[in-house]
Tab-separated table of C-alpha atoms in Angstrom:
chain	number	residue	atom	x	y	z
A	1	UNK	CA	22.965	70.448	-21.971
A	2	UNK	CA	19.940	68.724	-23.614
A	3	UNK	CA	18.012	66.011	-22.358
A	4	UNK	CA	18.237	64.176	-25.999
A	5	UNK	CA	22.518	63.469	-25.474
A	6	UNK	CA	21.648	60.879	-22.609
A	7	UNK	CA	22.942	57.649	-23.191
A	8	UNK	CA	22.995	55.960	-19.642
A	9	UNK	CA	20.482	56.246	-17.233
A	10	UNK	CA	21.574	54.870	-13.408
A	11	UNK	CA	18.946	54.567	-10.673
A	12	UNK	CA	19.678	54.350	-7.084
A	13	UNK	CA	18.270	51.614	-5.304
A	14	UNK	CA	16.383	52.005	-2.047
A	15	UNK	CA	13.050	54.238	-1.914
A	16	UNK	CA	13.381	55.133	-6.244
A	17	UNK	CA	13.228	50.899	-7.495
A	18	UNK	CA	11.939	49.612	-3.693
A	19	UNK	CA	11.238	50.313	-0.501
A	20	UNK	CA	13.408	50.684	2.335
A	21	UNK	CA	13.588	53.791	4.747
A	22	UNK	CA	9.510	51.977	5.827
A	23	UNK	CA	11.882	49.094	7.057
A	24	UNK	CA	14.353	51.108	8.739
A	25	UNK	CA	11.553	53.476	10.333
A	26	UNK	CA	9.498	51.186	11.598
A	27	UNK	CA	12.319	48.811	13.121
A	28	UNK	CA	13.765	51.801	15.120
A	29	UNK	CA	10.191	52.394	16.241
A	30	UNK	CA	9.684	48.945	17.709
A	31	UNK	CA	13.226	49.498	19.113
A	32	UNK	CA	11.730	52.373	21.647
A	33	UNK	CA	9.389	49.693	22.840
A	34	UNK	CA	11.660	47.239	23.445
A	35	UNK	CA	13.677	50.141	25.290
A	36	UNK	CA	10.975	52.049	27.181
A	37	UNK	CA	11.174	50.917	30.494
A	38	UNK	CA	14.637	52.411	30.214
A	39	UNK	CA	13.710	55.538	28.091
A	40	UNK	CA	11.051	57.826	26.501
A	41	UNK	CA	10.808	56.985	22.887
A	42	UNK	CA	11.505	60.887	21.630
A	43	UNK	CA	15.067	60.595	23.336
A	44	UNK	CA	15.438	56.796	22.444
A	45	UNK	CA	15.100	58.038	18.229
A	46	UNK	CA	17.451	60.895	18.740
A	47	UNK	CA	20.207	59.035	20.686
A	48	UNK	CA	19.710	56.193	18.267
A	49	UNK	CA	20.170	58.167	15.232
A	50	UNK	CA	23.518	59.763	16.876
A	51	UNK	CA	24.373	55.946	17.558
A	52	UNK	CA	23.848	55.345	14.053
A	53	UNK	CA	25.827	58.232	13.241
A	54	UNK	CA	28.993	57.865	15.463
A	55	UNK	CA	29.363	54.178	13.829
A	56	UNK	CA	28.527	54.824	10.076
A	57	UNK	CA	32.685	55.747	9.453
A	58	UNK	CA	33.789	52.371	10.555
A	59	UNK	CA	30.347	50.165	9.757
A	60	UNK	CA	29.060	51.701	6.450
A	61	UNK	CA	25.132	51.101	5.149
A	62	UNK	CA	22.963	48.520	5.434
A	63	UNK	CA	21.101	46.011	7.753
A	64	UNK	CA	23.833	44.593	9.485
A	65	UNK	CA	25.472	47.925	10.373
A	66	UNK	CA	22.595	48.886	11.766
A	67	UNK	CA	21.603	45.472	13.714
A	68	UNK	CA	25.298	46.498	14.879
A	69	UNK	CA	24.209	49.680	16.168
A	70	UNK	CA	20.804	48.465	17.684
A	71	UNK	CA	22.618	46.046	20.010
A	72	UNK	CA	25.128	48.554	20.796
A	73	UNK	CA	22.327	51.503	21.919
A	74	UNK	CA	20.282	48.710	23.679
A	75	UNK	CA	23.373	48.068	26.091
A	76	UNK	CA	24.040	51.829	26.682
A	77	UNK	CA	20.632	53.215	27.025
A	78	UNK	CA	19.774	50.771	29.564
A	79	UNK	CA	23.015	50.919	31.350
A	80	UNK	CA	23.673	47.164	30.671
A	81	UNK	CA	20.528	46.387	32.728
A	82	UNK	CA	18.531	45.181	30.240
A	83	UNK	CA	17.765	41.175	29.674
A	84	UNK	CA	19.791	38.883	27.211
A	85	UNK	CA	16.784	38.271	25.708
A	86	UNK	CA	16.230	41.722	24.258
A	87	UNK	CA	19.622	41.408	22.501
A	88	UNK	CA	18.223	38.176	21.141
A	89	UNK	CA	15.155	39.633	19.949
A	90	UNK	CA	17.810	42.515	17.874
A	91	UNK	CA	19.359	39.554	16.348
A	92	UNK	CA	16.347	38.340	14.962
A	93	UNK	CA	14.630	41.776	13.445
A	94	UNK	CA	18.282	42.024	11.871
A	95	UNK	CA	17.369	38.473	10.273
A	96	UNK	CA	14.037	39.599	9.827
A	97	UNK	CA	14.947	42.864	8.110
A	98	UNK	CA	17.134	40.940	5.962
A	99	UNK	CA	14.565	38.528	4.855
A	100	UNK	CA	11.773	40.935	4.197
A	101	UNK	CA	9.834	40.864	0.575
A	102	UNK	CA	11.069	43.962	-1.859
A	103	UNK	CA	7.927	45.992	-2.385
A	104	UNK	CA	8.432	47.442	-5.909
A	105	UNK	CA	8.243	51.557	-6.186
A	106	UNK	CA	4.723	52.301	-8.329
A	107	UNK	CA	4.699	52.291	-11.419
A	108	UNK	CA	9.325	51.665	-11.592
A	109	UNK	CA	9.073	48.378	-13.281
A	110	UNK	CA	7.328	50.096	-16.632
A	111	UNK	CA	8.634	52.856	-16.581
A	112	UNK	CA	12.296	50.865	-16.917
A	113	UNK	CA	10.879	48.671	-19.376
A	114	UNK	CA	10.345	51.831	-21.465
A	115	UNK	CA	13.375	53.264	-21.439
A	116	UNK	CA	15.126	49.940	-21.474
A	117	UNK	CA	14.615	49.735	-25.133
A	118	UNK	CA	16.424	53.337	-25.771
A	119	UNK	CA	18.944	53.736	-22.869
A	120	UNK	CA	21.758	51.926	-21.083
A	121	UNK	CA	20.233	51.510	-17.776
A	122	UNK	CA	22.183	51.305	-15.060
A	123	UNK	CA	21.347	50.349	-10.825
A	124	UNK	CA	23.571	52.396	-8.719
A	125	UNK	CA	23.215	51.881	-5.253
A	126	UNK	CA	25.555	52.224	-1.638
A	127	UNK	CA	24.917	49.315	0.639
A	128	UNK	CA	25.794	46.448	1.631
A	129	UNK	CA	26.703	44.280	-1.579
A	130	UNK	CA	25.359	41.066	-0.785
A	131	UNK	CA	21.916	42.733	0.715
A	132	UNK	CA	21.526	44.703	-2.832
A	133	UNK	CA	22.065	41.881	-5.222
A	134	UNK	CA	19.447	39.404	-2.922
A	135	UNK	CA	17.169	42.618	-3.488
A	136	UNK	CA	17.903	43.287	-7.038
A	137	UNK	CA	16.781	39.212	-7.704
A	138	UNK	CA	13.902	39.344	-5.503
A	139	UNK	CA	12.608	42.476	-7.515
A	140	UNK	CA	12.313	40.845	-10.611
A	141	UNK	CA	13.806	43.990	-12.574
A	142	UNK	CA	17.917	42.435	-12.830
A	143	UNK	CA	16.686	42.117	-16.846
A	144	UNK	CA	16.494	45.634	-16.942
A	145	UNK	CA	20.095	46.525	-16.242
A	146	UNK	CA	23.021	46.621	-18.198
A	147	UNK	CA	25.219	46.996	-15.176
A	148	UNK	CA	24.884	46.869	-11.699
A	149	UNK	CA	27.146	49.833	-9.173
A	150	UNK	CA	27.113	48.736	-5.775
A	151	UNK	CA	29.558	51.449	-3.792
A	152	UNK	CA	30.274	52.246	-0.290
A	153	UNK	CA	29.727	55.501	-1.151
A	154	UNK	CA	28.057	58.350	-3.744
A	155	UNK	CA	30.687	60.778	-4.063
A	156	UNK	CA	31.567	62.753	-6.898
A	157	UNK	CA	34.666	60.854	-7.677
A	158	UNK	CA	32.413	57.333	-7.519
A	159	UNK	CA	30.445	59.003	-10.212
A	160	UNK	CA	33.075	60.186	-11.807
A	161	UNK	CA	34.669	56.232	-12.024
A	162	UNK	CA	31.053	55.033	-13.195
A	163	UNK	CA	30.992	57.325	-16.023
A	164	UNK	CA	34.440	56.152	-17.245
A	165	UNK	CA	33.578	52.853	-17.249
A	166	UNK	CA	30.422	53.141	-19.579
A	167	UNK	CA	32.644	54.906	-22.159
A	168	UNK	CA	30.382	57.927	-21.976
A	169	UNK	CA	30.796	61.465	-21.252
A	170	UNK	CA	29.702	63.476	-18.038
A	171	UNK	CA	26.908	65.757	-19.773
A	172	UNK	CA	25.116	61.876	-21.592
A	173	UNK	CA	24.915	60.567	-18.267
A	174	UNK	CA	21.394	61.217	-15.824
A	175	UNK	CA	21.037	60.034	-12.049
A	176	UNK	CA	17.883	59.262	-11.362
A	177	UNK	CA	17.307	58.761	-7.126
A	178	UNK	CA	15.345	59.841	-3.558
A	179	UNK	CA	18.161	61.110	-2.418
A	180	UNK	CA	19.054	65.028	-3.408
A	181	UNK	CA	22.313	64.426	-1.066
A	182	UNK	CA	23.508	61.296	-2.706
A	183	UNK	CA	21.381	61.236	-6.497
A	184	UNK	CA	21.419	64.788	-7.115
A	185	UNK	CA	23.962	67.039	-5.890
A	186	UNK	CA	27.459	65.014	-6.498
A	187	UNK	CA	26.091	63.892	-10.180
A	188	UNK	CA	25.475	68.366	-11.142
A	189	UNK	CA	28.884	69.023	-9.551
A	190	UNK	CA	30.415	66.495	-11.976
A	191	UNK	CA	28.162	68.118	-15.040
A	192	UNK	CA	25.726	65.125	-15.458
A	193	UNK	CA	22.039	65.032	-15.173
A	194	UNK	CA	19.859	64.615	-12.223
A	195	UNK	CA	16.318	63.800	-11.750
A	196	UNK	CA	15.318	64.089	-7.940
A	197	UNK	CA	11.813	61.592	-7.413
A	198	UNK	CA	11.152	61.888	-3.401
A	199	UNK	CA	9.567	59.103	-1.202
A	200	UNK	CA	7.505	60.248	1.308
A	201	UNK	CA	10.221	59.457	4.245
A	202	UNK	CA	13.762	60.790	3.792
A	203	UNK	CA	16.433	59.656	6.409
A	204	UNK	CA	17.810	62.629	8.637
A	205	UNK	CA	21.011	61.247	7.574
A	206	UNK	CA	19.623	62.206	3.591
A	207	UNK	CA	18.568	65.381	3.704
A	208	UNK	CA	19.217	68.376	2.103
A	209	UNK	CA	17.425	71.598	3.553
A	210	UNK	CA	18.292	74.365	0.326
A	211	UNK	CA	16.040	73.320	-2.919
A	212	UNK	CA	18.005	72.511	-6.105
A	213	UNK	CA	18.378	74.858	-9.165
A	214	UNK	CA	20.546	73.486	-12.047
A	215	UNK	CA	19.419	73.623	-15.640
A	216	UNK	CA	20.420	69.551	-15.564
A	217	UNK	CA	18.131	69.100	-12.775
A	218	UNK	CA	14.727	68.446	-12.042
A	219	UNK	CA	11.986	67.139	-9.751
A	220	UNK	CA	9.722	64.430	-10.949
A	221	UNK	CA	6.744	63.310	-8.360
A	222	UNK	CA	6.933	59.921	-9.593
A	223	UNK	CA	9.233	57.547	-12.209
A	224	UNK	CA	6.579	57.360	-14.690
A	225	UNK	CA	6.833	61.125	-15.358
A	226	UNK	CA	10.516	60.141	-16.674
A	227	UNK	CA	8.431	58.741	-19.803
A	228	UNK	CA	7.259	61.960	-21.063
A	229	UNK	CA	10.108	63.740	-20.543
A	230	UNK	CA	12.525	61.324	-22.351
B	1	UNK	CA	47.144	27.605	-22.908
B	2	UNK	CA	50.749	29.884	-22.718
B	3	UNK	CA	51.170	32.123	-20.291
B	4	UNK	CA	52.781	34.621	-23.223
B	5	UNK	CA	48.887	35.165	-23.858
B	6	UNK	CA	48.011	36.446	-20.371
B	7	UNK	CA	46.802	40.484	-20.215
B	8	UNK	CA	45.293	40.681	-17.023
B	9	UNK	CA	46.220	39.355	-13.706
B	10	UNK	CA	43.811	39.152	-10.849
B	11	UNK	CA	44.960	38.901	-7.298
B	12	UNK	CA	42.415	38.174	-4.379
B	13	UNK	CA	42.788	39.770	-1.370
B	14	UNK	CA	42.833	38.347	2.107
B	15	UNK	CA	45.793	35.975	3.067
B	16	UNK	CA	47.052	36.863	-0.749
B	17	UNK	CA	48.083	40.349	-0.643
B	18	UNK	CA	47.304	41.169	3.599
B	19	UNK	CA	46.994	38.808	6.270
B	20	UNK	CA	43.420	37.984	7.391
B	21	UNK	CA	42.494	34.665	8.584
B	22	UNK	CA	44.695	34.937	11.526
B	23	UNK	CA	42.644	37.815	12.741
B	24	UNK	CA	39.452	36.028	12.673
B	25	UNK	CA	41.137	32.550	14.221
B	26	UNK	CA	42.496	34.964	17.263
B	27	UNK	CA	39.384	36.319	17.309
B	28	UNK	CA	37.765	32.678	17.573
B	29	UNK	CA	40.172	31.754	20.402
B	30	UNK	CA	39.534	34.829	22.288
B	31	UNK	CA	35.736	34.122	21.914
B	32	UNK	CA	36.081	30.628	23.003
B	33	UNK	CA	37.902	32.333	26.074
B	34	UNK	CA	35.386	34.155	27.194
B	35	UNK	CA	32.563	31.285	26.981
B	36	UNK	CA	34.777	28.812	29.365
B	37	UNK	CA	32.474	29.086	32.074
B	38	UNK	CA	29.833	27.290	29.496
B	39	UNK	CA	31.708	25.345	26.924
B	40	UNK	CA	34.924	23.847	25.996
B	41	UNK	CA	37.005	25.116	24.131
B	42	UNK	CA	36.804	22.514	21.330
B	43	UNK	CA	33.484	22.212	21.322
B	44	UNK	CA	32.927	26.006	20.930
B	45	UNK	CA	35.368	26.300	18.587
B	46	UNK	CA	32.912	23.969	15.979
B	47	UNK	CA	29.784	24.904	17.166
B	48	UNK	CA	31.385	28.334	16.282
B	49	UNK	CA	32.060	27.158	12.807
B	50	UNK	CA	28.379	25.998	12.583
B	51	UNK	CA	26.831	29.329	13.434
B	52	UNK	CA	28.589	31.013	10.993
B	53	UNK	CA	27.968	28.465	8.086
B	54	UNK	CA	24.046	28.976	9.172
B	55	UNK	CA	24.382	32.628	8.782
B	56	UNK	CA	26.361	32.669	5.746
B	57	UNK	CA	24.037	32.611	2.810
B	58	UNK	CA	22.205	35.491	4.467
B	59	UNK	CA	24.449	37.258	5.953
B	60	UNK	CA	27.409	36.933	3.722
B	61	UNK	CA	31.596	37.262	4.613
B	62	UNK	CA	32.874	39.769	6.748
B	63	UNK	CA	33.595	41.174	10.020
B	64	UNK	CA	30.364	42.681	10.737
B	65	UNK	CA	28.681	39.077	9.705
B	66	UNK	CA	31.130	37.952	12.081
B	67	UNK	CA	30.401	40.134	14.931
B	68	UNK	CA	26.491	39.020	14.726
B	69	UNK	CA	27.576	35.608	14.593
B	70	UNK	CA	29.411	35.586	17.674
B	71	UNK	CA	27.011	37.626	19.855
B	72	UNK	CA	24.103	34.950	18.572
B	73	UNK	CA	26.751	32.290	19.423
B	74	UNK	CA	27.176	33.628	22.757
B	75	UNK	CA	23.772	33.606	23.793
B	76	UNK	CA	22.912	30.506	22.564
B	77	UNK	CA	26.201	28.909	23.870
B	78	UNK	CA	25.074	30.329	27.352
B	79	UNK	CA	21.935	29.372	26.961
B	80	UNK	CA	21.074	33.572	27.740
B	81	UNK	CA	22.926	33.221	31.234
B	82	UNK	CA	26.182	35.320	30.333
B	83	UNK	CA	26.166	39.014	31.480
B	84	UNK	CA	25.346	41.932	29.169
B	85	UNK	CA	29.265	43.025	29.727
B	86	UNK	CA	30.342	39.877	27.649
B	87	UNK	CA	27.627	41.035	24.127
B	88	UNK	CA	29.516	44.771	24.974
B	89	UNK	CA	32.842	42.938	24.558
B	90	UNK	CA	31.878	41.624	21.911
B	91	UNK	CA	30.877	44.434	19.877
B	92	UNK	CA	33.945	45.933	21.127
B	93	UNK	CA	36.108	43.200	19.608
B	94	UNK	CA	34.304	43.553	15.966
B	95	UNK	CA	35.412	47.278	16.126
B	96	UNK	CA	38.991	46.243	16.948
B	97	UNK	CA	38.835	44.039	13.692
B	98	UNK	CA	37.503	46.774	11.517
B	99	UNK	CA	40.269	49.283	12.348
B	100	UNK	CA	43.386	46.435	12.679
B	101	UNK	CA	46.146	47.536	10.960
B	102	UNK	CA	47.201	46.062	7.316
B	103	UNK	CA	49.630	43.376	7.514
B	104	UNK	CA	51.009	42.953	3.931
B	105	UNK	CA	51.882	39.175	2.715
B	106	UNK	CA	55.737	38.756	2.650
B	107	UNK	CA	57.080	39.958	-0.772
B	108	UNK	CA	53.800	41.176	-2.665
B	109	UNK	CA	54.140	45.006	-2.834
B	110	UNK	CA	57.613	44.529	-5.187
B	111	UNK	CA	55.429	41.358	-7.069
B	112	UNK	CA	52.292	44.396	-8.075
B	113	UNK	CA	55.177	46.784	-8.781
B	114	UNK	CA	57.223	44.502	-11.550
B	115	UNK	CA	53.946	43.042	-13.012
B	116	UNK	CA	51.714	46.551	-12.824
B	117	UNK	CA	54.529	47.603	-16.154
B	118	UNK	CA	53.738	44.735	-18.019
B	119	UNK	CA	50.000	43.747	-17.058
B	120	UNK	CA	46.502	45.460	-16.316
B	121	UNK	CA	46.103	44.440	-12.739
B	122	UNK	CA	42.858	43.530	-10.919
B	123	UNK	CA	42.436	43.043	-7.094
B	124	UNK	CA	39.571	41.006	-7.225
B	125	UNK	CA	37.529	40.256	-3.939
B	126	UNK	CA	34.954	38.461	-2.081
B	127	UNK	CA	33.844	40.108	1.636
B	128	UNK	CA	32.127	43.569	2.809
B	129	UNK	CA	32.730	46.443	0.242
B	130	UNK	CA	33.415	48.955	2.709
B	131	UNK	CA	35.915	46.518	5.024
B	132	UNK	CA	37.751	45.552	1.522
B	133	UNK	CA	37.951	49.551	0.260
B	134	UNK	CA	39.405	50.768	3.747
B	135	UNK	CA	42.317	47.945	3.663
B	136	UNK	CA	42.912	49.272	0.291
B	137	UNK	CA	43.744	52.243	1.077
B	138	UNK	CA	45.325	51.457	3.988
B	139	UNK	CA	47.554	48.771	2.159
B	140	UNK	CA	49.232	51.335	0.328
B	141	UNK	CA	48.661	49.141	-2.705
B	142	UNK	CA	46.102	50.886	-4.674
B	143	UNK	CA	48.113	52.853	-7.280
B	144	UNK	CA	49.079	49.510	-8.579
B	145	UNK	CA	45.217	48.322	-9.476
B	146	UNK	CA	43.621	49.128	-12.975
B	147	UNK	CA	40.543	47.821	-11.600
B	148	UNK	CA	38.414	46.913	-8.145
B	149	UNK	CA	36.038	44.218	-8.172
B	150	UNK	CA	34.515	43.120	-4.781
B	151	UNK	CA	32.244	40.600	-5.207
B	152	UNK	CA	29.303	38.906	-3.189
B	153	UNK	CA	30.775	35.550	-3.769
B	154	UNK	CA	33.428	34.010	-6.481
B	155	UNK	CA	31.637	31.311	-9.050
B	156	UNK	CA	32.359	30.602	-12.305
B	157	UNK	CA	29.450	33.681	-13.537
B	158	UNK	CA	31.630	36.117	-11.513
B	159	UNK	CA	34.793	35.452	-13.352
B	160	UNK	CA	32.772	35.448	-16.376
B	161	UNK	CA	31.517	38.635	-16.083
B	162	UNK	CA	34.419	40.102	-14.593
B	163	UNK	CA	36.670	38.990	-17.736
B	164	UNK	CA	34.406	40.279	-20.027
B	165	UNK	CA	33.926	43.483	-18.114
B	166	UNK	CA	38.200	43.687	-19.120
B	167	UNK	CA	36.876	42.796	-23.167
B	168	UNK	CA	39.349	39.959	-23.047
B	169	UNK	CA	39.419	36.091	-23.374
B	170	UNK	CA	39.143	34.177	-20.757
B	171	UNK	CA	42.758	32.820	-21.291
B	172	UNK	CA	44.208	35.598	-21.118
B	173	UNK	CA	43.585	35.996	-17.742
B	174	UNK	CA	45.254	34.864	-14.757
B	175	UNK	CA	43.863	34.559	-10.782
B	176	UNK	CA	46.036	34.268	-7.772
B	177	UNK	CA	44.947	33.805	-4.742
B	178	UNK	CA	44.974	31.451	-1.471
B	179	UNK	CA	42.001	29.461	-1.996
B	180	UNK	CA	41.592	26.859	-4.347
B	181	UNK	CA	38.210	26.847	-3.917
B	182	UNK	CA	37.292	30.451	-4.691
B	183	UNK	CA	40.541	31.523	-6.998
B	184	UNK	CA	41.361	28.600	-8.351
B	185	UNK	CA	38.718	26.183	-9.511
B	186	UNK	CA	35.646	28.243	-11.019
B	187	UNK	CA	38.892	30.232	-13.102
B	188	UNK	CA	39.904	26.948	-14.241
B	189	UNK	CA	36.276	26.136	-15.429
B	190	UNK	CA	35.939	29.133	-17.212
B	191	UNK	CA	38.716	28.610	-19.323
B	192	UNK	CA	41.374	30.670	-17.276
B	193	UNK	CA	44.997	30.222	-15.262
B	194	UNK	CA	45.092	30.096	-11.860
B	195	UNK	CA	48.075	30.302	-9.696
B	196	UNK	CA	47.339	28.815	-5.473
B	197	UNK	CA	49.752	30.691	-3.530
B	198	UNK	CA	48.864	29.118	0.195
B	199	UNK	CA	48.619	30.958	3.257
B	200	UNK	CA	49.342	29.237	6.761
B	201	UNK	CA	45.750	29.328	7.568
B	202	UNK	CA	42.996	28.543	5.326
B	203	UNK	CA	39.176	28.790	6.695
B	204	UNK	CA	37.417	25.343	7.060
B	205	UNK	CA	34.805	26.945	5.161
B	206	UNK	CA	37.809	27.110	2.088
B	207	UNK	CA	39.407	23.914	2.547
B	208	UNK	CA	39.873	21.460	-0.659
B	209	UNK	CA	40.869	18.450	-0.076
B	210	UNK	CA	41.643	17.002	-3.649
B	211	UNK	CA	45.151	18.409	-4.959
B	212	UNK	CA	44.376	20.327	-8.600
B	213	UNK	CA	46.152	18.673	-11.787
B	214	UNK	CA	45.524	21.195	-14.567
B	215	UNK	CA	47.875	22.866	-17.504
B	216	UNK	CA	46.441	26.233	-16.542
B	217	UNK	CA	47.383	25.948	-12.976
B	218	UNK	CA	50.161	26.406	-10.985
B	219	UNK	CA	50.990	25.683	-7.374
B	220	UNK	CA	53.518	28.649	-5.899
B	221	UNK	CA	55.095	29.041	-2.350
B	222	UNK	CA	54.925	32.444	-2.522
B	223	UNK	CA	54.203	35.763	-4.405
B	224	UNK	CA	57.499	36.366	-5.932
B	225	UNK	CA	57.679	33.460	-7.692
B	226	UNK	CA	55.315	34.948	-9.994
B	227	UNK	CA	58.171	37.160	-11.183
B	228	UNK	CA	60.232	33.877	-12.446
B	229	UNK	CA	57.506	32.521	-14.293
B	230	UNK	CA	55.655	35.226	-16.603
């Protein structure tokens, strides 16, 4: 189907309008410090990530999940051994994390200014709701979207639902994200379009090994590339 | 306004379609419990309330907020002297509210079943998207929703937007919920009904202490009452 039928263009959120997976990276890295009288830091990320893993069913995305999850690993990989004040010191990167200032993607805030004036933009993110919307307002680009999709997950069927509510047909709609898992592969199978933009880290959790071939899909190297395309 | 004109009926959630706030007060008790050896129980029980009103505007409503909450409380309540195994209890007692079981409100499911024939129905939601999805499902009440909205926090804008997100007037819509504060009196202000259907317990946080006089509201003892009146 041709690029000229879009109507609505969504973007995800973390790592394609800010970033986020920095954050994450770096707060499991000072994590392994905090643990490494009780454990080399190779085996501290791995069980960590598995931590983060075995509680994403119940706890879903986001900061506090993962605060969650620090506290929890911090117990178990130190046997309960290590001091109160190390849980403490959890509870206030969690804060921290949840404070820290949105640094905008290069180049995202023209490039939606652009296509503001011809498409229906639309932010579709998973996370935590309250986290994304303090985000969104910090950003400065809420004026660019129509609509705003927070989910708890990016499933076909979720992008199924968004597409019914904007009154718009599978093949107008293009996804627009970091994320080949989440952005990509669940907007082809429904028959809409996809535009993959990477940023440089990926979460384990995120990735997708095969590369992508779809006629509705391709891969940009950054958003302002969307401008000559559209 | 007549209620003839109504189209859409939104119902809020917890303590209005499954209990909730009992859940969190036994979970408050339980707390309090386990920080005898450095508090009393009163005492812990507000300072309890205070630590969660100082987390609330960044970490928002939920279980997993919650969870955080109590562990900080903990350690500050102990002054850091409590052992590790108390924190691990903790966490353990945030997973046992994530996976409770659904406890519907008295009378509701038949309510959504004779008013789904006649009206579009919204649940409509403040609290963790992910928490408020799961009970969903595992209300059993889901075919009986047109529409989903779980929102960061209920104010006059979100009512606003949510009615015109239904392209109707805001008098034709109706809220019912538990809390006058959140159902009731931002729908009023917008220029919609509100019915206050009370639960036993209401939050603190909730509480109203000035009884509402309005035409567009109406004070009902329980769900099925609802039935009677449209």
């Amino acid at each position: 189907m041709p690029l000229s039928k879009i109507q609505a263009i969504a973007f995800d959120a973390d790592d394609t309008l800010w970033e986020n997976e920095t954050l994450f990276r770096e707060t499991e890295q000072q994590f392994c410090v905090l643990l490494k009288d009780y454990m080399e830091e190779e085996e501290c990320n791995k069980l960590l990530f598995d931590m983060e893993m075995k509680n994403l069913p119940l706890y879903g995305y986001g900061i506090k999940p993962f605060t969650l999850s620090l506290i929890e690993a911090a117990i178990e990989f130190s046997e309960g051994k290590l001091p109160i004040s190390v849980i403490e010191k959890l509870i206030a990167i969690g804060k921290e994390m949840l404070n820290a200032p949105v640094v905008l993607i290069e180049g995202i805030e023209n490039t939606l200014k652009q296509l503001s004036s011809k498409y229906q933009l639309i932010m579709a993110t998973k996370g935590d709701l309250l986290d994304q919307e303090r985000k969104l307002i910090k950003s400065g680009l809420e004026p660019y979207f129509h609509h705003i999709e927070i989910v708890s997950d990016k499933t076909p069927k979720h992008y199924q639902n968004l597409v019914k509510q904007l009154y718009i047909e599978p093949h107008q709609f293009l996804m627009v994200g970091n994320s080949v898992k989440s952005d990509v592969l669940p907007v082809l199978e429904i028959g809409g379009h996809a535009f993959h933009i990477p940023f440089h880290t990926t979460w384990e959790h995120e990735m997708v090994k095969e590369p992508v071939e779809h006629p509705n899909f391709r891969l940009l190297s950054k958003a302002s590339e969307m401008l000559q395309i559209l």
